[in-house]
mmCIF file of C-alpha atoms in Angstrom:
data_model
loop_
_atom_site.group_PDB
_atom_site.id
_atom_site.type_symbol
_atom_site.label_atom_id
_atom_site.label_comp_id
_atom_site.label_asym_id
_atom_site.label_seq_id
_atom_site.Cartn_x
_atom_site.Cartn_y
_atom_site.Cartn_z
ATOM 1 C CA UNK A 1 177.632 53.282 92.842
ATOM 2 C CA UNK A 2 177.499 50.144 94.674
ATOM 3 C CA UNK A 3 173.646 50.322 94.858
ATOM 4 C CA UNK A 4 171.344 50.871 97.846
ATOM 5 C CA UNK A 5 169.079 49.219 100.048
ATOM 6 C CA UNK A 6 166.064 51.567 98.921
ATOM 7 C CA UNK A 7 167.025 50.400 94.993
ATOM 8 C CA UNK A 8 165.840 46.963 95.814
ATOM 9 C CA UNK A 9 162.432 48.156 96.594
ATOM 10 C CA UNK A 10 161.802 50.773 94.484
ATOM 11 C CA UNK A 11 162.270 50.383 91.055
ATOM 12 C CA UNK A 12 163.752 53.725 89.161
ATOM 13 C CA UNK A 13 160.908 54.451 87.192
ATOM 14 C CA UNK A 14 158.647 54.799 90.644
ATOM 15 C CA UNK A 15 161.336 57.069 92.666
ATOM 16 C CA UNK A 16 160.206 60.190 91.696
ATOM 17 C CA UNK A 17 156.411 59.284 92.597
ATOM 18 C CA UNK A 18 157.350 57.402 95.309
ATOM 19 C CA UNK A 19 159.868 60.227 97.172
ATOM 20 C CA UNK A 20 157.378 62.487 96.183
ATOM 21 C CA UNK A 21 155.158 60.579 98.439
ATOM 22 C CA UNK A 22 157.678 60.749 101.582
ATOM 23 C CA UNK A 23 157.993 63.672 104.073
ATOM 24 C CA UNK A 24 161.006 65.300 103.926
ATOM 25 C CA UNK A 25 163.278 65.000 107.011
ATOM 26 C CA UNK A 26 165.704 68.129 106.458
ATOM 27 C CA UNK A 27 165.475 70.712 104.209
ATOM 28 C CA UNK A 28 166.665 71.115 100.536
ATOM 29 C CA UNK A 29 170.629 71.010 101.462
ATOM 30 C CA UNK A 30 170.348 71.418 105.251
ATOM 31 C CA UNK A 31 172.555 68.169 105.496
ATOM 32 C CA UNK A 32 175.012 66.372 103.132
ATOM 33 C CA UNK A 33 174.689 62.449 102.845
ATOM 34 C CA UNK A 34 176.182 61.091 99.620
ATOM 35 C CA UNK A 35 172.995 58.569 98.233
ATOM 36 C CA UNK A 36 173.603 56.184 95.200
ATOM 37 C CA UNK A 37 169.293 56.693 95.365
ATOM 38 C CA UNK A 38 169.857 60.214 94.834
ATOM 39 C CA UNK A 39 171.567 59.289 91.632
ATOM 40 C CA UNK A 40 168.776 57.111 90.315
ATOM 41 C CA UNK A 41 166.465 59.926 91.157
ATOM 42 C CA UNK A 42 168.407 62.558 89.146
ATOM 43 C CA UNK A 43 168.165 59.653 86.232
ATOM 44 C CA UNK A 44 164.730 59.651 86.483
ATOM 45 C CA UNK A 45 164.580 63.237 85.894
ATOM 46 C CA UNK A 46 167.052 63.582 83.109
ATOM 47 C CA UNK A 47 164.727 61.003 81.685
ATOM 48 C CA UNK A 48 161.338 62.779 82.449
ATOM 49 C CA UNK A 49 163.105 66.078 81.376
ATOM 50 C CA UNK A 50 165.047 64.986 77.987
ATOM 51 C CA UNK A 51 161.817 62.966 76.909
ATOM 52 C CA UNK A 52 163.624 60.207 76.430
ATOM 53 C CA UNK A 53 162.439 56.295 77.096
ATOM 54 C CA UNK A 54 165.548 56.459 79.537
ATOM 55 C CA UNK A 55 168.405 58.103 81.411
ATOM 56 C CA UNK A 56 170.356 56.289 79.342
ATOM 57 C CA UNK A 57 168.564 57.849 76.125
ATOM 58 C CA UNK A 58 168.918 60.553 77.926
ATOM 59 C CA UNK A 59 172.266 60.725 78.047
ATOM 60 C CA UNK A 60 173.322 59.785 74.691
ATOM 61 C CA UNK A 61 171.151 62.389 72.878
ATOM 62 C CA UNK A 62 172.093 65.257 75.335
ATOM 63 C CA UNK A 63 176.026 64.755 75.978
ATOM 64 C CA UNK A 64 177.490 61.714 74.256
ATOM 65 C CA UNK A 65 176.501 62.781 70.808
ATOM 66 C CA UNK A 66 176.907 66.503 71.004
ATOM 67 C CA UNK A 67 180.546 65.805 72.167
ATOM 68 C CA UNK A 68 181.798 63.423 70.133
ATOM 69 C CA UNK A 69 182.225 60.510 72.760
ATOM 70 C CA UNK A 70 181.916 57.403 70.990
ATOM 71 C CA UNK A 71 183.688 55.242 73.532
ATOM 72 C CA UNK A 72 181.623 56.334 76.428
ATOM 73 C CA UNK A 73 178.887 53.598 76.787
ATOM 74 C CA UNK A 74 175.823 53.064 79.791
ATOM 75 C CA UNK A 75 177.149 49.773 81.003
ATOM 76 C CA UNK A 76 179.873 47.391 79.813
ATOM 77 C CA UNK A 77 176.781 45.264 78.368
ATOM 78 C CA UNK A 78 176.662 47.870 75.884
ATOM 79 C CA UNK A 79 180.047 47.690 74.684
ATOM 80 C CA UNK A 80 180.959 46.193 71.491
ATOM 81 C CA UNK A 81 182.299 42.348 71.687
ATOM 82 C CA UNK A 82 185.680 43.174 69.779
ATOM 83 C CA UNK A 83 185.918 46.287 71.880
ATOM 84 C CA UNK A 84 185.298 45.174 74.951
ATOM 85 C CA UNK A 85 188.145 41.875 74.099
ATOM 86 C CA UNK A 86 190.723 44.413 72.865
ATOM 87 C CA UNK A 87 190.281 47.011 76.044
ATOM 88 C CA UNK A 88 188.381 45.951 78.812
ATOM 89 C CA UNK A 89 189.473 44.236 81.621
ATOM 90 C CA UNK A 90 187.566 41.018 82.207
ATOM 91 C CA UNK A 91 185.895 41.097 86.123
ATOM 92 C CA UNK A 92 184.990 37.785 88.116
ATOM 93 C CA UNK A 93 182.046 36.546 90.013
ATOM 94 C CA UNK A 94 181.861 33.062 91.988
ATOM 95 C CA UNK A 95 179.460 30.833 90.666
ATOM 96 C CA UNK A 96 177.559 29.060 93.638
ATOM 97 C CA UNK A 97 176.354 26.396 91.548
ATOM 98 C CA UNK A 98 180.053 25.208 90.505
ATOM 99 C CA UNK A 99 181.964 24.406 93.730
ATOM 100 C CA UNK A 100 185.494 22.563 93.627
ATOM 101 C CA UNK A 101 184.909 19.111 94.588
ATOM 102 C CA UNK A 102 188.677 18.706 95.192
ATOM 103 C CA UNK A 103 189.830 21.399 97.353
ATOM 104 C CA UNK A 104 188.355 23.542 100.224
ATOM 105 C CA UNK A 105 188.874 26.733 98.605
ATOM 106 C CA UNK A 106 187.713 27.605 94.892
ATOM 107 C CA UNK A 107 189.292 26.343 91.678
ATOM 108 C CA UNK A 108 189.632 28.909 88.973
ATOM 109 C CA UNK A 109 187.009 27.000 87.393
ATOM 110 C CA UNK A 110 184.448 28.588 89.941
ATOM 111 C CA UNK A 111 184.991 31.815 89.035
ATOM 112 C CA UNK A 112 183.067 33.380 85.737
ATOM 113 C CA UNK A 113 185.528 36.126 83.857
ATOM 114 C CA UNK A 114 183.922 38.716 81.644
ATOM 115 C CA UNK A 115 184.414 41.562 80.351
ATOM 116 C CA UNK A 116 180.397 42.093 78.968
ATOM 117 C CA UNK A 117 177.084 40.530 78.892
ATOM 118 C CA UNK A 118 174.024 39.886 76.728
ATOM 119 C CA UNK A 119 171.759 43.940 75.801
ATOM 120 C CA UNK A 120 169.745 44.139 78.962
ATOM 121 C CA UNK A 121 171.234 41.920 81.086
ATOM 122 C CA UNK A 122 172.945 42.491 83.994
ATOM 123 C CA UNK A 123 176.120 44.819 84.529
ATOM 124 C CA UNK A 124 178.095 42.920 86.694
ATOM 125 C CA UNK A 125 179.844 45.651 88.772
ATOM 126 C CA UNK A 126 177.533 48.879 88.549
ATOM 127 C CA UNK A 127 174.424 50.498 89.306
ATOM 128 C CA UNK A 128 172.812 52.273 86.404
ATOM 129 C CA UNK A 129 172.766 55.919 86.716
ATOM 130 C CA UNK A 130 174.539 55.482 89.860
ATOM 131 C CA UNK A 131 177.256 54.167 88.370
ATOM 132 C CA UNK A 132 177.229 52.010 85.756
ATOM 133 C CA UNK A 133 179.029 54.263 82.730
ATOM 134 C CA UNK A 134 182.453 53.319 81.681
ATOM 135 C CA UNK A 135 184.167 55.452 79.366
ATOM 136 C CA UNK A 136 187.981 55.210 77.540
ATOM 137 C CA UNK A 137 190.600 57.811 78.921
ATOM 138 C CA UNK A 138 190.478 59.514 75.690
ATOM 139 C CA UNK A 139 186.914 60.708 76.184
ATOM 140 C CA UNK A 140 186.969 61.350 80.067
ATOM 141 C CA UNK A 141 189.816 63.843 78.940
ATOM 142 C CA UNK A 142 187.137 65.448 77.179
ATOM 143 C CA UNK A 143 184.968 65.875 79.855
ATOM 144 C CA UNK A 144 187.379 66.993 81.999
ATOM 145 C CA UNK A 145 188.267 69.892 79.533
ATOM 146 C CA UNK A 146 184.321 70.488 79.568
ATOM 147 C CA UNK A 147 184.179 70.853 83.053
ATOM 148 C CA UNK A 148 187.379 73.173 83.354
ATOM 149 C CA UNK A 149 186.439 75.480 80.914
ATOM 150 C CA UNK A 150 189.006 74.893 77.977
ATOM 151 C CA UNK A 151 186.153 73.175 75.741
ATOM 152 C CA UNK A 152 183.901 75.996 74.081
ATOM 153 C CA UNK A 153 180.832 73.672 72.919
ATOM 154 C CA UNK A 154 177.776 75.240 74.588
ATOM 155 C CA UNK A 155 176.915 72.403 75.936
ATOM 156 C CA UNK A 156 177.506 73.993 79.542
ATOM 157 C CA UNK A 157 177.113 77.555 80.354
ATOM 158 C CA UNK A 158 180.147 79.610 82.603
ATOM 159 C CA UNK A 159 177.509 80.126 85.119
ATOM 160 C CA UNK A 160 176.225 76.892 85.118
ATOM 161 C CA UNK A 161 179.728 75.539 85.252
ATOM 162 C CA UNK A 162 180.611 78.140 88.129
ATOM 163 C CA UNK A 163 177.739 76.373 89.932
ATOM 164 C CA UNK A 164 178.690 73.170 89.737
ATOM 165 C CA UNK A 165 182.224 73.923 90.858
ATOM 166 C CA UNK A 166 180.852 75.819 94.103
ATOM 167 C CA UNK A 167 180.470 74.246 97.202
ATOM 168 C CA UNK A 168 176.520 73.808 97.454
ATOM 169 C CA UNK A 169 176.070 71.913 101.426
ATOM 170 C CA UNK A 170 178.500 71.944 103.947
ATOM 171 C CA UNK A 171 180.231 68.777 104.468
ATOM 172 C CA UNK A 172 181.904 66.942 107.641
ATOM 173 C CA UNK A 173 185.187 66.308 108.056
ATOM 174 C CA UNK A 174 184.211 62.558 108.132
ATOM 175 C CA UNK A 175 183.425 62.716 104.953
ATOM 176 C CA UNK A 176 186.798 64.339 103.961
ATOM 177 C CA UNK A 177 188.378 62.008 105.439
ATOM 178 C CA UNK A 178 186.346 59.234 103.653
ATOM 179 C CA UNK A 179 187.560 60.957 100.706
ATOM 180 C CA UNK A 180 190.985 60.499 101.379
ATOM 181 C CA UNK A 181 192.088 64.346 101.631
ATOM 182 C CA UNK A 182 192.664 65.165 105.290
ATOM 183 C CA UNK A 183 196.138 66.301 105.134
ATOM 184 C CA UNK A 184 195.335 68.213 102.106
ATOM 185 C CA UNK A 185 192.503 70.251 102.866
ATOM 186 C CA UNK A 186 191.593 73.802 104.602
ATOM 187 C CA UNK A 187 188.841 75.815 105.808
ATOM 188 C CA UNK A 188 190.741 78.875 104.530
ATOM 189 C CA UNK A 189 189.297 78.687 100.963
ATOM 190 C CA UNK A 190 185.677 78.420 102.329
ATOM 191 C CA UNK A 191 183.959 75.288 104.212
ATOM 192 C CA UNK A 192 184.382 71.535 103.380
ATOM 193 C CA UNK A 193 181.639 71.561 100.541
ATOM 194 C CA UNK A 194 179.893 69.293 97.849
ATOM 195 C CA UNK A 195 179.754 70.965 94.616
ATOM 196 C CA UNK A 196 176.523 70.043 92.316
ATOM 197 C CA UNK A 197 177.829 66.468 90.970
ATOM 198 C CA UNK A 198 180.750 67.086 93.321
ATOM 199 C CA UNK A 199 181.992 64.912 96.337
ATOM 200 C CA UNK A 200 184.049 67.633 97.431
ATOM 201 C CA UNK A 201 184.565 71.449 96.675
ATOM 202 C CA UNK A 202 187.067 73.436 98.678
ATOM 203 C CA UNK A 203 190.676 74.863 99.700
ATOM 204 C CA UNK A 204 193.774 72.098 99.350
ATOM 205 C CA UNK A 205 197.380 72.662 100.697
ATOM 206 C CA UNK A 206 199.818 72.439 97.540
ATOM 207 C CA UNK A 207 203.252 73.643 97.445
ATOM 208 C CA UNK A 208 202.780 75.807 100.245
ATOM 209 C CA UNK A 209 199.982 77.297 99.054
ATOM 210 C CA UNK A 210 195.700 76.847 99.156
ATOM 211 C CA UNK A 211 193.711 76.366 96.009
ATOM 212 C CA UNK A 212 190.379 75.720 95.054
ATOM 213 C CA UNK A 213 190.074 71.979 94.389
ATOM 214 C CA UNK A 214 186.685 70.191 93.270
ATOM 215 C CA UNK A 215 187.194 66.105 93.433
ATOM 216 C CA UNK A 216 184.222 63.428 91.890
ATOM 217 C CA UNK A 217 184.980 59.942 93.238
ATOM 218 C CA UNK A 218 183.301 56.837 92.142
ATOM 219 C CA UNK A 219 183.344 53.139 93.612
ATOM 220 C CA UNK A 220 181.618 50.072 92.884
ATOM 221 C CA UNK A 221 182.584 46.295 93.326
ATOM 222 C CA UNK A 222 184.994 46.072 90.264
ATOM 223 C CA UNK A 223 185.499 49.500 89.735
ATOM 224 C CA UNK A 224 187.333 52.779 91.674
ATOM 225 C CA UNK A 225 187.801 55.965 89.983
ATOM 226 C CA UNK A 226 189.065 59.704 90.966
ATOM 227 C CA UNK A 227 188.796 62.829 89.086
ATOM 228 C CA UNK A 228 190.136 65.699 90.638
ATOM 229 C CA UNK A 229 190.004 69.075 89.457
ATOM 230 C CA UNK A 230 192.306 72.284 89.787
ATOM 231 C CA UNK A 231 189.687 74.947 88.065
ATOM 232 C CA UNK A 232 192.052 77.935 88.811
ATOM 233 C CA UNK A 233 194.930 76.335 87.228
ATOM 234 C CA UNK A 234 192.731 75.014 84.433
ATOM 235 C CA UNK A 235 194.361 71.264 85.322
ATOM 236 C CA UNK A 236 192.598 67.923 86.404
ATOM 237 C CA UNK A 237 193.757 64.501 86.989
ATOM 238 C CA UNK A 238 191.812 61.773 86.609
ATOM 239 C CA UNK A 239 192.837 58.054 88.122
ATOM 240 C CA UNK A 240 190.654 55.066 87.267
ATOM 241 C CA UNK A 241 191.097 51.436 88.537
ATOM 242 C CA UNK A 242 189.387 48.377 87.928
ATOM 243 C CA UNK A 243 189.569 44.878 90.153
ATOM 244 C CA UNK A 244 190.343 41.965 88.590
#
């Protein structure tokens, strides 16, 4: 999540009281618009639900523990040094305050590299629950087995897995196509749809024939990420990038 104008006025903790606050201009799932907000708002309730002094908190105690993922962390900040030096790519931000007095255009001495920052500080690159979790591949594999149904942990339900793999609010074709899938998708497995925690749930063309396909995308500055999801095949791919 690249962060919204809305975040810079509203600080998490206040969204729920604040939206609460706002008239409504649709109704619940009358129309799809993908909001990093939204995100922070669902935060804000894990929080307020779990308990917990954060999402974060949240998030540890409910699905990081109870699955084992010791490699999945909040924000890079929270990554170890010598784990972060042996694994993570380092990202770069101009420093405004250091131009090249030489040369019109930047030395590499303008530009900051690193890979993590100081508890608290900020996370160069992300958005907090919108987007500011990095995880290894190891442990995204495990989540992807979660969400397809080949982990038995009881952490989710069938049904509540079902749910989240079912399109929820029809979507455009713009926002298909923002996804990258035009040539791949059909209305003949159902409409374009967002899935709960889904971009996109619907029928794909493959090998001459239309499956169910569920797809969670992710972008940010230094950061793009794809997971896509075959849930009748029990099969997912997941590509993640990162800008340096």
């Amino acid at each position: 999540g690249q962060g919204e104008f809305l975040d810079g006025l509203i600080p998490p903790a206040e969204l729920v009281t604040k939206t609460g606050e706002m008239d409504p201009l649709n109704t619940v799932r009358e129309l799809f618009n993908y909001s990093n907000t939204g995100w922070l708002l669902a935060g804000e309730v894990l929080r307020a639900a779990s308990g917990e002094g954060s999402w974060c908190g949240a998030v540890e105690s409910l699905v990081l523990r109870p699955l084992n993922l010791t490699r999945t962390y909040c924000d890079r900040n929270r990554i170890p040094p010598e784990v972060a030096s042996a694994h993570m790519a380092a990202v770069h931000k101009i420093d405004p305050c250091n131009p090249s007095s030489t040369s019109s255009k930047p030395s590499l001495s303008t530009f900051e590299f690193v890979s993590n920052g100081a508890p608290g500080s900020f996370a160069w690159g992300a958005s907090k629950a919108a987007g500011s979790m990095i995880s290894s591949a190891s442990d995204l594999g495990a989540v992807m087995q979660l969400l397809l149904g080949n982990s038995h942990t009881g952490l989710i339900s069938s049904e509540t897995r079902q749910e989240m793999l079912t399109g929820q609010m029809i979507t455009s074709q713009g926002w298909v196509q923002e996804l990258g899938l035009p040539g791949w998708t059909s209305r003949s497995v159902g409409s374009y749809g967002a899935g709960l925690g889904f971009d996109y749930v619907g029928g794909i063309s493959l090998n001459g024939e239309t499956i169910v396909y569920a797809e969670k995308s992710g972008d940010t500055n230094m950061h793009k990420a794809r997971m896509g999801l075959l849930p009748g095949a029990a099969t997912g791919v997941l590509l993640s990038l990162i800008h340096i």
